[in-house]
């Protein structure tokens, strides 16, 4: 985990709670993968062998296991995740607020008011998003567990098909990570800085409305607000466009891998090394590895965007740790 | 004061204004002449600043009529006045932009304004002069520098009526002297209504009025 995040969690005293939540939540995806892959294999076996009674039993079993799994997952989210988020938000805002109150007027003036507003609102939201929102840290860990265990299972089932799947995936992954998405964090940081300027202009428009009327400068300030708002949108759109390109490449690599797997899979079936049910199980695990890589990638991108808020919070409350 | 300018520039008749159940003016009438310098004093919370906002057209009286330079429409009144408040409005812009606020000001005129407010003593030492960006951290400016920018803005507007709302109350003694010098440039040959609790700043003013208990009186 990022050092900045660990530091923030320790300062807020929710470190253990978060760890428990993470451990409880981690097995969800891999358990879901195992259930789906094995039951798909069973279904095909039973259909081919015309075992209708067993098929129905398995369908019911599949629904029951899925319901239990999703029920478990939901209870983890609704009890621990929500509580942790609320607790973290409350503690972070309190820490920042206390820090602001402790500052001397000189220290206070070293940051603009927009900085303080952004810290209390947007940065706290970012920090909580990093830890508990979908496609952030939590999903990255879950996807990582799923990727590693699905890969191990696939290697045991058929190394060749696993290698084909991975070979179709890795080039696109590195192309995305090393070329296309590198600037996403940069764009997000610029959007955040622009948000501070935007908040400053909003403050001016509210605080100085009398003078702005007297000096006929309302339109002038409104144009500034519009300009900053447009700049935020532009930076976010640049980041969004890069994410779209990445997603398109993943979709392409997914389809390519699937086709190659089917081509080679049909040969393997002809060689009697496996049957259709076995191949279906393999494709199920392969799709889990692709989904996991995609999830890790999206999560890392979102985390890179959210970490900007965590860094800014640590800059404000970090002094406490040292003192 | 010039005799031919001896006409009423601000006329308030039977003005009543209350703010959150507190009566600031209760059926009061007053008039200020062109070029007259008026000091307004009163206890804290007596409504001195509110009175200025009424004159500026920023607030509307609940009854009575107010005419400023023959205008009664608040939007038109605002065009006739300049205002300098206790806290100078400084925006994340350059010094030049803070003075011009989006208006076109010729270089010669801007140079005059900068000299008149003695901002040049500060801006000449800056690498980018009056095009120095004050940034989001405009609070780092000294009170005197910020107030001089506010006065420069008021001079740039060149309105006939100047409303001053305790422009020196948060400054130290030496800075007050400097800012008052800049204010003299701004208020020369103008109608001035100056709200303050520092009565020594009102020496030489034509009249000093007091606000309190819903009345405005000499």
Short mmCIF file of C-alpha atoms in Angstrom, two decimals:
data_model
loop_
_atom_site.label_atom_id
_atom_site.label_comp_id
_atom_site.label_asym_id
_atom_site.label_seq_id
_atom_site.Cartn_x
_atom_site.Cartn_y
_atom_site.Cartn_z
CA UNK A 1 0.00 0.00 0.00
CA UNK A 2 1.11 3.54 -0.71
CA UNK A 3 3.13 5.05 2.17
CA UNK A 4 1.05 8.22 2.07
CA UNK A 5 -2.14 6.19 2.61
CA UNK A 6 -0.64 4.15 5.47
CA UNK A 7 0.47 7.39 7.12
CA UNK A 8 -3.00 8.88 6.79
CA UNK A 9 -4.71 5.72 8.13
CA UNK A 10 -2.37 5.62 11.13
CA UNK A 11 -2.92 9.29 11.92
CA UNK A 12 -6.68 8.70 11.81
CA UNK A 13 -6.49 5.47 13.82
CA UNK A 14 -8.57 3.39 11.37
CA UNK A 15 -5.68 1.25 10.19
CA UNK A 16 -6.82 -2.02 11.85
CA UNK A 17 -10.45 -1.56 10.86
CA UNK A 18 -9.47 -1.07 7.25
CA UNK A 19 -7.20 -4.12 7.28
CA UNK A 20 -9.98 -6.34 8.67
CA UNK A 21 -12.35 -5.05 6.00
CA UNK A 22 -9.77 -5.76 3.31
CA UNK A 23 -9.11 -9.33 4.51
CA UNK A 24 -12.84 -10.06 4.75
CA UNK A 25 -13.50 -8.63 1.30
CA UNK A 26 -10.49 -10.14 -0.53
CA UNK A 27 -11.75 -13.70 -1.25
CA UNK A 28 -14.97 -12.56 -2.94
CA UNK A 29 -13.88 -12.47 -6.60
CA UNK A 30 -11.87 -15.67 -6.57
CA UNK A 31 -14.67 -17.57 -4.81
CA UNK A 32 -17.08 -16.21 -7.41
CA UNK A 33 -14.71 -17.33 -10.19
CA UNK A 34 -14.35 -20.84 -8.78
CA UNK A 35 -18.11 -21.24 -8.36
CA UNK A 36 -18.85 -20.00 -11.88
CA UNK A 37 -16.09 -22.01 -13.61
CA UNK A 38 -16.88 -25.29 -11.88
CA UNK A 39 -20.62 -25.01 -12.26
CA UNK A 40 -20.28 -24.10 -15.96
CA UNK A 41 -18.22 -27.27 -16.37
CA UNK A 42 -20.87 -29.25 -14.47
CA UNK A 43 -23.72 -27.79 -16.52
CA UNK A 44 -22.12 -28.75 -19.82
CA UNK A 45 -21.33 -32.26 -18.57
CA UNK A 46 -24.89 -32.74 -17.44
CA UNK A 47 -26.43 -31.34 -20.63
CA UNK A 48 -24.23 -33.59 -22.75
CA UNK A 49 -25.07 -36.60 -20.55
CA UNK A 50 -28.79 -35.62 -20.38
CA UNK A 51 -28.82 -35.59 -16.55
CA UNK A 52 -31.79 -33.19 -16.20
CA UNK A 53 -32.41 -33.78 -12.46
CA UNK A 54 -28.79 -33.17 -11.55
CA UNK A 55 -28.76 -30.13 -13.84
CA UNK A 56 -31.64 -28.51 -11.91
CA UNK A 57 -29.99 -29.36 -8.62
CA UNK A 58 -26.81 -27.64 -9.84
CA UNK A 59 -28.70 -24.60 -11.09
CA UNK A 60 -30.29 -24.23 -7.66
CA UNK A 61 -26.91 -24.83 -6.00
CA UNK A 62 -25.35 -22.16 -8.25
CA UNK A 63 -28.03 -19.62 -7.31
CA UNK A 64 -27.76 -20.52 -3.62
CA UNK A 65 -23.98 -20.23 -3.54
CA UNK A 66 -24.09 -16.97 -5.52
CA UNK A 67 -26.76 -15.58 -3.20
CA UNK A 68 -24.69 -16.54 -0.13
CA UNK A 69 -21.58 -15.02 -1.65
CA UNK A 70 -23.26 -11.77 -2.67
CA UNK A 71 -25.07 -11.63 0.68
CA UNK A 72 -21.74 -11.98 2.46
CA UNK A 73 -20.20 -9.35 0.24
CA UNK A 74 -23.08 -6.97 0.72
CA UNK A 75 -22.99 -7.34 4.50
CA UNK A 76 -19.25 -6.62 4.51
CA UNK A 77 -19.82 -3.50 2.43
CA UNK A 78 -22.85 -2.26 4.28
CA UNK A 79 -21.51 -2.80 7.77
CA UNK A 80 -17.76 -2.43 7.76
CA UNK A 81 -17.12 -0.46 4.57
CA UNK A 82 -19.76 2.17 5.22
CA UNK A 83 -18.72 2.50 8.86
CA UNK A 84 -15.05 2.77 7.93
CA UNK A 85 -15.81 5.39 5.28
CA UNK A 86 -17.93 7.48 7.63
CA UNK A 87 -15.37 7.13 10.43
CA UNK A 88 -12.50 8.01 8.11
CA UNK A 89 -14.33 11.02 6.67
CA UNK A 90 -15.23 12.30 10.13
CA UNK A 91 -11.72 11.85 11.50
CA UNK A 92 -10.03 13.41 8.47
CA UNK A 93 -12.30 16.47 8.50
CA UNK A 94 -11.79 16.84 12.25
CA UNK A 95 -8.00 16.61 11.90
CA UNK A 96 -7.93 19.16 9.08
CA UNK A 97 -10.31 21.46 10.92
CA UNK A 98 -8.24 21.26 14.13
CA UNK A 99 -5.10 21.94 12.11
CA UNK A 100 -6.69 24.99 10.49
CA UNK A 101 -7.77 26.31 13.90
CA UNK A 102 -4.25 25.85 15.28
CA UNK A 103 -2.65 27.85 12.48
CA UNK A 104 -1.43 31.37 13.05
CA UNK A 105 -2.84 34.02 10.69
CA UNK A 106 0.52 34.06 8.89
CA UNK A 107 0.53 30.27 8.38
CA UNK A 108 -3.12 30.47 7.34
CA UNK A 109 -2.33 33.03 4.66
CA UNK A 110 0.32 30.74 3.17
CA UNK A 111 -2.50 28.81 1.53
CA UNK A 112 -5.45 30.32 -0.25
CA UNK A 113 -8.95 29.88 1.15
CA UNK A 114 -9.72 27.75 -1.89
CA UNK A 115 -6.99 25.38 -0.70
CA UNK A 116 -8.65 24.97 2.69
CA UNK A 117 -12.12 24.47 1.20
CA UNK A 118 -10.76 21.90 -1.23
CA UNK A 119 -8.94 20.09 1.59
CA UNK A 120 -12.08 19.88 3.72
CA UNK A 121 -14.30 18.69 0.88
CA UNK A 122 -12.71 17.33 -2.25
CA UNK A 123 -9.49 15.97 -0.72
CA UNK A 124 -11.34 14.11 2.03
CA UNK A 125 -13.69 12.62 -0.58
CA UNK A 126 -10.66 11.60 -2.67
CA UNK A 127 -9.00 9.93 0.29
CA UNK A 128 -12.13 7.93 1.13
CA UNK A 129 -12.61 7.07 -2.54
CA UNK A 130 -9.05 5.72 -2.66
CA UNK A 131 -9.77 3.28 0.14
CA UNK A 132 -13.39 2.25 -0.18
CA UNK A 133 -14.93 3.37 -3.51
CA UNK A 134 -15.39 0.92 -6.40
CA UNK A 135 -12.37 0.52 -8.71
CA UNK A 136 -9.91 1.87 -6.20
CA UNK A 137 -7.58 0.24 -3.66
CA UNK A 138 -10.09 -2.32 -2.35
CA UNK A 139 -10.99 -3.61 -5.83
CA UNK A 140 -7.34 -3.66 -6.83
CA UNK A 141 -6.47 -6.04 -3.97
CA UNK A 142 -9.50 -8.24 -4.68
CA UNK A 143 -8.65 -8.34 -8.40
CA UNK A 144 -5.01 -9.13 -7.60
CA UNK A 145 -6.03 -12.09 -5.44
CA UNK A 146 -8.37 -13.23 -8.23
CA UNK A 147 -5.67 -12.83 -10.89
CA UNK A 148 -3.02 -14.76 -8.98
CA UNK A 149 -5.27 -17.65 -7.94
CA UNK A 150 -7.04 -17.86 -11.34
CA UNK A 151 -3.63 -17.96 -13.02
CA UNK A 152 -2.43 -20.77 -10.73
CA UNK A 153 -5.59 -22.78 -11.43
CA UNK A 154 -5.22 -22.19 -15.19
CA UNK A 155 -1.58 -23.29 -15.13
CA UNK A 156 -2.65 -26.52 -13.45
CA UNK A 157 -5.44 -27.04 -15.99
CA UNK A 158 -3.48 -26.21 -19.15
CA UNK A 159 -0.25 -24.23 -19.30
CA UNK A 160 -0.41 -23.70 -23.07
CA UNK A 161 -3.84 -22.04 -22.99
CA UNK A 162 -2.75 -19.93 -20.07
CA UNK A 163 0.32 -18.72 -21.99
CA UNK A 164 -1.85 -17.88 -25.03
CA UNK A 165 -4.21 -15.87 -22.82
CA UNK A 166 -1.41 -14.00 -21.09
CA UNK A 167 0.48 -13.32 -24.34
CA UNK A 168 -2.60 -11.61 -25.75
CA UNK A 169 -3.03 -9.57 -22.59
CA UNK A 170 0.43 -8.41 -21.51
CA UNK A 171 1.47 -6.35 -24.58
CA UNK A 172 -1.72 -4.29 -24.34
CA UNK A 173 -1.31 -3.98 -20.58
CA UNK A 174 2.20 -2.55 -20.92
CA UNK A 175 1.18 -0.34 -23.85
CA UNK A 176 -1.59 1.10 -21.69
CA UNK A 177 0.43 1.47 -18.51
CA UNK A 178 3.67 2.77 -20.04
CA UNK A 179 2.37 4.92 -22.89
CA UNK A 180 -1.30 5.82 -22.84
CA UNK A 181 -2.21 6.19 -19.20
CA UNK A 182 1.00 7.71 -17.84
CA UNK A 183 -0.37 11.21 -18.04
CA UNK A 184 -3.70 10.49 -16.37
CA UNK A 185 -2.36 11.39 -12.90
CA UNK A 186 -0.78 14.53 -14.33
CA UNK A 187 -4.12 15.63 -15.83
CA UNK A 188 -5.93 14.83 -12.58
CA UNK A 189 -3.42 16.88 -10.56
CA UNK A 190 -3.88 19.80 -12.92
CA UNK A 191 -7.66 19.45 -12.58
CA UNK A 192 -7.25 19.59 -8.79
CA UNK A 193 -5.10 22.73 -8.93
CA UNK A 194 -7.67 24.32 -11.21
CA UNK A 195 -10.40 23.34 -8.74
CA UNK A 196 -8.55 25.35 -6.06
CA UNK A 197 -8.50 28.40 -8.37
CA UNK A 198 -12.18 27.86 -9.18
CA UNK A 199 -13.03 27.77 -5.45
CA UNK A 200 -11.04 30.98 -4.94
CA UNK A 201 -13.05 32.75 -7.63
CA UNK A 202 -16.32 31.46 -6.19
CA UNK A 203 -15.24 32.85 -2.83
CA UNK A 204 -14.45 36.23 -4.41
CA UNK A 205 -17.83 36.34 -6.12
CA UNK A 206 -19.66 35.64 -2.83
CA UNK A 207 -17.53 37.66 -0.42
CA UNK A 208 -17.05 40.72 -2.59
CA UNK A 209 -20.43 40.91 -4.28
CA UNK A 210 -20.97 44.52 -3.11
CA UNK A 211 -17.71 45.81 -4.55
CA UNK A 212 -18.14 43.78 -7.71
CA UNK A 213 -21.48 45.54 -8.24
CA UNK A 214 -19.99 48.98 -7.57
CA UNK A 215 -17.09 48.37 -9.96
CA UNK A 216 -19.30 46.66 -12.55
CA UNK A 217 -17.06 43.60 -12.39
CA UNK A 218 -19.63 40.83 -11.86
CA UNK A 219 -19.40 39.71 -15.49
CA UNK A 220 -15.59 39.89 -15.32
CA UNK A 221 -15.50 37.56 -12.30
CA UNK A 222 -18.16 35.28 -13.78
CA UNK A 223 -15.97 34.88 -16.88
CA UNK A 224 -13.07 33.88 -14.63
CA UNK A 225 -15.25 31.29 -12.87
CA UNK A 226 -16.43 29.95 -16.24
CA UNK A 227 -12.85 29.79 -17.49
CA UNK A 228 -11.71 27.78 -14.44
CA UNK A 229 -14.74 25.51 -14.70
CA UNK A 230 -13.93 24.90 -18.37
CA UNK A 231 -10.29 24.20 -17.50
CA UNK A 232 -11.35 21.58 -14.93
CA UNK A 233 -13.55 19.96 -17.56
CA UNK A 234 -10.74 20.02 -20.14
CA UNK A 235 -8.24 18.36 -17.80
CA UNK A 236 -10.77 15.72 -16.74
CA UNK A 237 -11.70 15.08 -20.38
CA UNK A 238 -8.02 14.57 -21.30
CA UNK A 239 -7.76 11.97 -18.52
CA UNK A 240 -11.09 10.43 -19.54
CA UNK A 241 -10.04 10.15 -23.21
CA UNK A 242 -6.90 8.29 -22.22
CA UNK A 243 -8.96 5.91 -20.07
CA UNK A 244 -11.31 5.29 -23.02
CA UNK A 245 -8.39 4.37 -25.29
CA UNK A 246 -7.09 1.99 -22.62
CA UNK A 247 -10.49 0.33 -22.23
CA UNK A 248 -10.82 -0.08 -26.00
CA UNK A 249 -7.41 -1.77 -26.15
CA UNK A 250 -8.39 -4.13 -23.33
CA UNK A 251 -11.62 -5.05 -25.11
CA UNK A 252 -9.62 -5.78 -28.25
CA UNK A 253 -7.02 -7.86 -26.40
CA UNK A 254 -9.84 -9.74 -24.63
CA UNK A 255 -11.50 -10.68 -27.92
CA UNK A 256 -8.20 -11.63 -29.52
CA UNK A 257 -7.29 -13.90 -26.60
CA UNK A 258 -10.74 -15.51 -26.63
CA UNK A 259 -10.56 -16.31 -30.36
CA UNK A 260 -7.06 -17.78 -30.09
CA UNK A 261 -8.16 -19.83 -27.08
CA UNK A 262 -11.11 -21.24 -29.04
CA UNK A 263 -8.91 -22.04 -32.06
CA UNK A 264 -6.32 -23.85 -29.98
CA UNK A 265 -9.02 -25.25 -27.69
CA UNK A 266 -10.77 -27.04 -30.58
CA UNK A 267 -7.46 -28.71 -31.46
CA UNK A 268 -6.96 -29.77 -27.84
CA UNK A 269 -10.47 -31.26 -27.77
CA UNK A 270 -9.70 -33.16 -30.98
CA UNK A 271 -6.50 -34.43 -29.34
CA UNK A 272 -8.74 -35.70 -26.47
CA UNK A 273 -6.74 -33.75 -23.90
CA UNK A 274 -9.94 -32.10 -22.66
CA UNK A 275 -13.63 -31.80 -23.53
CA UNK A 276 -15.98 -28.86 -24.16
CA UNK A 277 -16.77 -28.60 -20.46
CA UNK A 278 -13.07 -28.42 -19.60
CA UNK A 279 -12.49 -25.77 -22.28
CA UNK A 280 -15.44 -23.75 -20.98
CA UNK A 281 -13.93 -23.90 -17.50
CA UNK A 282 -10.61 -22.71 -18.95
CA UNK A 283 -12.23 -19.79 -20.82
CA UNK A 284 -14.05 -18.89 -17.63
CA UNK A 285 -10.78 -18.61 -15.70
CA UNK A 286 -9.16 -16.77 -18.62
CA UNK A 287 -11.97 -14.22 -18.66
CA UNK A 288 -11.40 -13.78 -14.92
CA UNK A 289 -7.71 -13.04 -15.49
CA UNK A 290 -8.59 -10.51 -18.21
CA UNK A 291 -11.25 -8.94 -16.01
CA UNK A 292 -8.84 -8.82 -13.08
CA UNK A 293 -6.08 -7.16 -15.11
CA UNK A 294 -8.63 -4.65 -16.42
CA UNK A 295 -9.90 -4.05 -12.88
CA UNK A 296 -6.35 -3.64 -11.49
CA UNK A 297 -5.54 -1.24 -14.27
CA UNK A 298 -8.70 0.88 -13.80
CA UNK A 299 -8.20 0.81 -10.05
CA UNK A 300 -4.58 1.95 -10.35
CA UNK A 301 -5.70 4.81 -12.60
CA UNK A 302 -8.39 5.88 -10.15
CA UNK A 303 -6.00 5.47 -7.24
CA UNK A 304 -3.49 7.71 -9.01
CA UNK A 305 -6.21 10.32 -9.29
CA UNK A 306 -7.38 9.88 -5.69
CA UNK A 307 -3.87 9.85 -4.20
CA UNK A 308 -3.60 13.56 -5.06
CA UNK A 309 -6.14 14.22 -2.28
CA UNK A 310 -4.33 11.91 0.16
CA UNK A 311 -1.02 13.73 -0.45
CA UNK A 312 -2.64 17.09 0.13
CA UNK A 313 -4.24 15.87 3.37
CA UNK A 314 -0.90 14.52 4.63
CA UNK A 315 0.71 17.88 3.84
CA UNK A 316 -1.85 19.49 6.14
CA UNK A 317 -2.17 16.98 8.98
CA UNK A 318 1.22 15.30 8.49
CA UNK A 319 2.98 17.73 10.83
CA UNK A 320 1.25 16.05 13.76
CA UNK A 321 3.10 12.81 13.17
CA UNK A 322 6.43 14.51 13.24
CA UNK A 323 5.64 16.54 16.25
CA UNK B 1 -15.75 73.94 -2.35
CA UNK B 2 -16.62 75.64 -5.62
CA UNK B 3 -19.73 77.82 -5.39
CA UNK B 4 -21.16 76.72 -8.74
CA UNK B 5 -20.94 73.12 -7.55
CA UNK B 6 -22.98 73.99 -4.50
CA UNK B 7 -25.84 71.66 -5.38
CA UNK B 8 -27.10 68.63 -3.54
CA UNK B 9 -25.55 65.51 -5.02
CA UNK B 10 -27.13 63.04 -2.58
CA UNK B 11 -30.69 63.57 -1.36
CA UNK B 12 -32.42 61.16 0.98
CA UNK B 13 -36.04 61.84 1.90
CA UNK B 14 -37.93 60.06 4.67
CA UNK B 15 -35.66 57.05 4.43
CA UNK B 16 -36.48 54.07 6.60
CA UNK B 17 -34.32 50.98 6.65
CA UNK B 18 -34.19 48.12 9.10
CA UNK B 19 -31.93 45.12 9.15
CA UNK B 20 -32.89 41.91 10.95
CA UNK B 21 -35.44 43.63 13.27
CA UNK B 22 -32.96 46.44 13.96
CA UNK B 23 -33.92 49.90 12.76
CA UNK B 24 -30.94 51.64 11.13
CA UNK B 25 -32.75 54.68 9.75
CA UNK B 26 -36.24 55.68 10.86
CA UNK B 27 -37.86 58.19 8.49
CA UNK B 28 -34.66 60.23 8.08
CA UNK B 29 -33.95 62.94 5.54
CA UNK B 30 -30.49 64.21 4.58
CA UNK B 31 -28.62 65.87 1.75
CA UNK B 32 -24.95 66.14 0.82
CA UNK B 33 -23.55 68.79 -1.48
CA UNK B 34 -21.28 68.24 -4.42
CA UNK B 35 -17.64 68.32 -3.35
CA UNK B 36 -18.58 68.10 0.32
CA UNK B 37 -16.51 65.87 2.59
CA UNK B 38 -18.72 64.21 5.20
CA UNK B 39 -17.54 62.10 8.12
CA UNK B 40 -19.90 59.48 9.55
CA UNK B 41 -19.33 58.28 13.09
CA UNK B 42 -21.31 56.11 15.48
CA UNK B 43 -21.14 53.21 17.89
CA UNK B 44 -20.23 49.74 16.61
CA UNK B 45 -23.31 48.17 15.10
CA UNK B 46 -25.10 51.50 14.76
CA UNK B 47 -25.43 50.98 10.99
CA UNK B 48 -22.65 53.16 9.55
CA UNK B 49 -21.65 50.61 6.93
CA UNK B 50 -25.27 49.84 6.15
CA UNK B 51 -25.83 53.55 5.55
CA UNK B 52 -22.98 53.57 3.01
CA UNK B 53 -24.46 50.54 1.26
CA UNK B 54 -27.78 52.36 1.06
CA UNK B 55 -26.06 55.35 -0.55
CA UNK B 56 -24.26 53.02 -2.97
CA UNK B 57 -27.52 51.45 -4.12
CA UNK B 58 -26.45 48.06 -2.76
CA UNK B 59 -29.39 48.07 -0.34
CA UNK B 60 -32.87 49.45 -0.97
CA UNK B 61 -34.68 51.48 1.70
CA UNK B 62 -37.98 50.02 2.85
CA UNK B 63 -39.56 53.45 2.44
CA UNK B 64 -38.50 56.90 1.30
CA UNK B 65 -36.59 58.08 -1.75
CA UNK B 66 -32.90 58.32 -2.44
CA UNK B 67 -31.36 60.30 -5.29
CA UNK B 68 -27.68 60.17 -6.09
CA UNK B 69 -26.55 62.69 -8.70
CA UNK B 70 -30.14 62.85 -9.98
CA UNK B 71 -30.39 59.04 -10.27
CA UNK B 72 -32.66 56.80 -8.20
CA UNK B 73 -32.12 53.51 -10.05
CA UNK B 74 -29.62 51.44 -7.96
CA UNK B 75 -27.79 50.19 -11.09
CA UNK B 76 -27.26 53.77 -12.24
CA UNK B 77 -26.32 54.95 -8.73
CA UNK B 78 -23.56 52.34 -8.62
CA UNK B 79 -22.03 53.82 -11.77
CA UNK B 80 -21.71 57.20 -10.01
CA UNK B 81 -19.75 56.02 -7.00
CA UNK B 82 -16.47 54.45 -5.99
CA UNK B 83 -16.06 52.57 -2.77
CA UNK B 84 -13.09 51.63 -0.59
CA UNK B 85 -13.85 49.17 2.19
CA UNK B 86 -12.05 48.10 5.36
CA UNK B 87 -10.82 44.89 3.71
CA UNK B 88 -9.46 45.53 0.26
CA UNK B 89 -10.78 43.23 -2.43
CA UNK B 90 -7.74 41.51 -3.92
CA UNK B 91 -8.24 38.86 -6.58
CA UNK B 92 -5.92 36.17 -7.97
CA UNK B 93 -4.84 38.46 -10.81
CA UNK B 94 -1.95 40.80 -11.61
CA UNK B 95 -1.75 44.19 -9.89
CA UNK B 96 -2.79 45.85 -13.17
CA UNK B 97 -5.81 43.56 -13.56
CA UNK B 98 -6.78 44.10 -9.92
CA UNK B 99 -6.96 47.83 -10.61
CA UNK B 100 -8.64 47.67 -14.02
CA UNK B 101 -11.07 44.82 -13.26
CA UNK B 102 -11.54 44.01 -16.92
CA UNK B 103 -11.73 47.61 -18.12
CA UNK B 104 -9.39 49.12 -20.69
CA UNK B 105 -7.01 51.63 -19.05
CA UNK B 106 -4.38 53.41 -21.15
CA UNK B 107 -0.76 53.04 -20.08
CA UNK B 108 -0.31 56.75 -19.31
CA UNK B 109 -3.42 56.77 -17.14
CA UNK B 110 -2.34 53.61 -15.34
CA UNK B 111 1.10 55.13 -14.67
CA UNK B 112 -0.59 58.22 -13.22
CA UNK B 113 -2.75 56.10 -10.94
CA UNK B 114 0.21 54.01 -9.78
CA UNK B 115 2.19 57.18 -8.95
CA UNK B 116 -0.77 58.87 -7.27
CA UNK B 117 -1.25 55.93 -4.92
CA UNK B 118 2.52 55.56 -4.47
CA UNK B 119 2.23 51.95 -5.54
CA UNK B 120 5.30 52.57 -7.71
CA UNK B 121 7.50 52.50 -4.57
CA UNK B 122 6.55 48.83 -4.29
CA UNK B 123 5.92 47.76 -7.90
CA UNK B 124 9.22 49.21 -9.19
CA UNK B 125 11.03 46.69 -7.00
CA UNK B 126 9.08 43.77 -8.50
CA UNK B 127 10.62 42.03 -11.55
CA UNK B 128 7.35 42.20 -13.43
CA UNK B 129 6.21 45.54 -12.01
CA UNK B 130 2.46 46.05 -12.03
CA UNK B 131 2.10 42.90 -14.12
CA UNK B 132 3.14 40.84 -11.09
CA UNK B 133 0.62 38.09 -10.45
CA UNK B 134 -0.76 38.28 -6.93
CA UNK B 135 -1.87 34.66 -7.14
CA UNK B 136 -4.21 32.85 -4.84
CA UNK B 137 -2.14 34.00 -1.90
CA UNK B 138 -3.13 37.63 -2.10
CA UNK B 139 -3.48 37.57 1.70
CA UNK B 140 0.32 37.81 1.85
CA UNK B 141 0.10 41.43 0.73
CA UNK B 142 0.53 43.97 3.47
CA UNK B 143 -2.60 45.84 4.52
CA UNK B 144 -1.16 49.06 3.13
CA UNK B 145 -0.34 47.56 -0.26
CA UNK B 146 -3.77 45.97 -0.56
CA UNK B 147 -5.51 49.20 0.44
CA UNK B 148 -3.47 51.19 -2.07
CA UNK B 149 -4.60 48.82 -4.82
CA UNK B 150 -8.21 49.38 -3.69
CA UNK B 151 -7.68 53.16 -3.81
CA UNK B 152 -6.03 52.88 -7.24
CA UNK B 153 -9.13 50.98 -8.43
CA UNK B 154 -11.35 53.76 -7.11
CA UNK B 155 -9.22 56.43 -8.82
CA UNK B 156 -9.39 54.45 -12.08
CA UNK B 157 -13.18 54.54 -11.95
CA UNK B 158 -13.06 58.32 -11.60
CA UNK B 159 -16.50 58.58 -10.00
CA UNK B 160 -17.70 61.88 -8.51
CA UNK B 161 -18.77 60.31 -5.22
CA UNK B 162 -16.35 58.39 -3.01
CA UNK B 163 -17.63 56.18 -0.22
CA UNK B 164 -15.03 55.13 2.35
CA UNK B 165 -15.85 52.43 4.87
CA UNK B 166 -13.11 52.46 7.54
CA UNK B 167 -10.36 52.03 4.95
CA UNK B 168 -7.58 52.47 7.51
CA UNK B 169 -9.01 50.72 10.57
CA UNK B 170 -6.92 47.57 10.19
CA UNK B 171 -3.64 49.40 9.45
CA UNK B 172 -0.80 50.49 11.73
CA UNK B 173 -0.01 54.19 12.31
CA UNK B 174 2.73 54.56 9.68
CA UNK B 175 0.68 52.77 7.04
CA UNK B 176 -2.39 54.88 7.88
CA UNK B 177 -0.35 58.00 7.06
CA UNK B 178 0.69 56.59 3.66
CA UNK B 179 -2.80 55.38 2.82
CA UNK B 180 -4.33 58.72 3.84
CA UNK B 181 -1.97 60.47 1.42
CA UNK B 182 -3.18 58.18 -1.34
CA UNK B 183 -6.77 58.83 -0.28
CA UNK B 184 -6.24 62.59 -0.56
CA UNK B 185 -5.41 62.09 -4.25
CA UNK B 186 -8.56 60.05 -4.68
CA UNK B 187 -10.88 62.43 -2.83
CA UNK B 188 -9.57 65.73 -4.16
CA UNK B 189 -12.49 67.73 -5.65
CA UNK B 190 -14.86 64.78 -5.07
CA UNK B 191 -17.84 64.27 -2.78
CA UNK B 192 -16.71 62.06 0.05
CA UNK B 193 -18.64 60.14 2.68
CA UNK B 194 -16.17 58.59 5.08
CA UNK B 195 -17.32 56.14 7.75
CA UNK B 196 -14.80 55.76 10.55
CA UNK B 197 -14.35 55.49 14.29
CA UNK B 198 -10.97 57.28 14.00
CA UNK B 199 -12.28 60.87 14.31
CA UNK B 200 -8.77 62.35 13.93
CA UNK B 201 -8.89 61.26 10.27
CA UNK B 202 -11.85 63.60 9.71
CA UNK B 203 -9.96 66.85 10.34
CA UNK B 204 -10.80 69.40 7.66
CA UNK B 205 -14.03 67.63 6.70
CA UNK B 206 -17.00 69.94 6.05
CA UNK B 207 -19.41 68.06 8.32
CA UNK B 208 -19.37 65.17 10.75
CA UNK B 209 -22.63 63.25 11.16
CA UNK B 210 -23.51 60.67 13.75
CA UNK B 211 -25.68 57.59 13.23
CA UNK B 212 -27.50 55.92 16.09
CA UNK B 213 -30.96 55.03 17.36
CA UNK B 214 -32.39 55.15 13.85
CA UNK B 215 -31.28 58.78 13.37
CA UNK B 216 -28.58 60.57 11.42
CA UNK B 217 -27.69 63.93 12.91
CA UNK B 218 -24.90 66.54 13.27
#
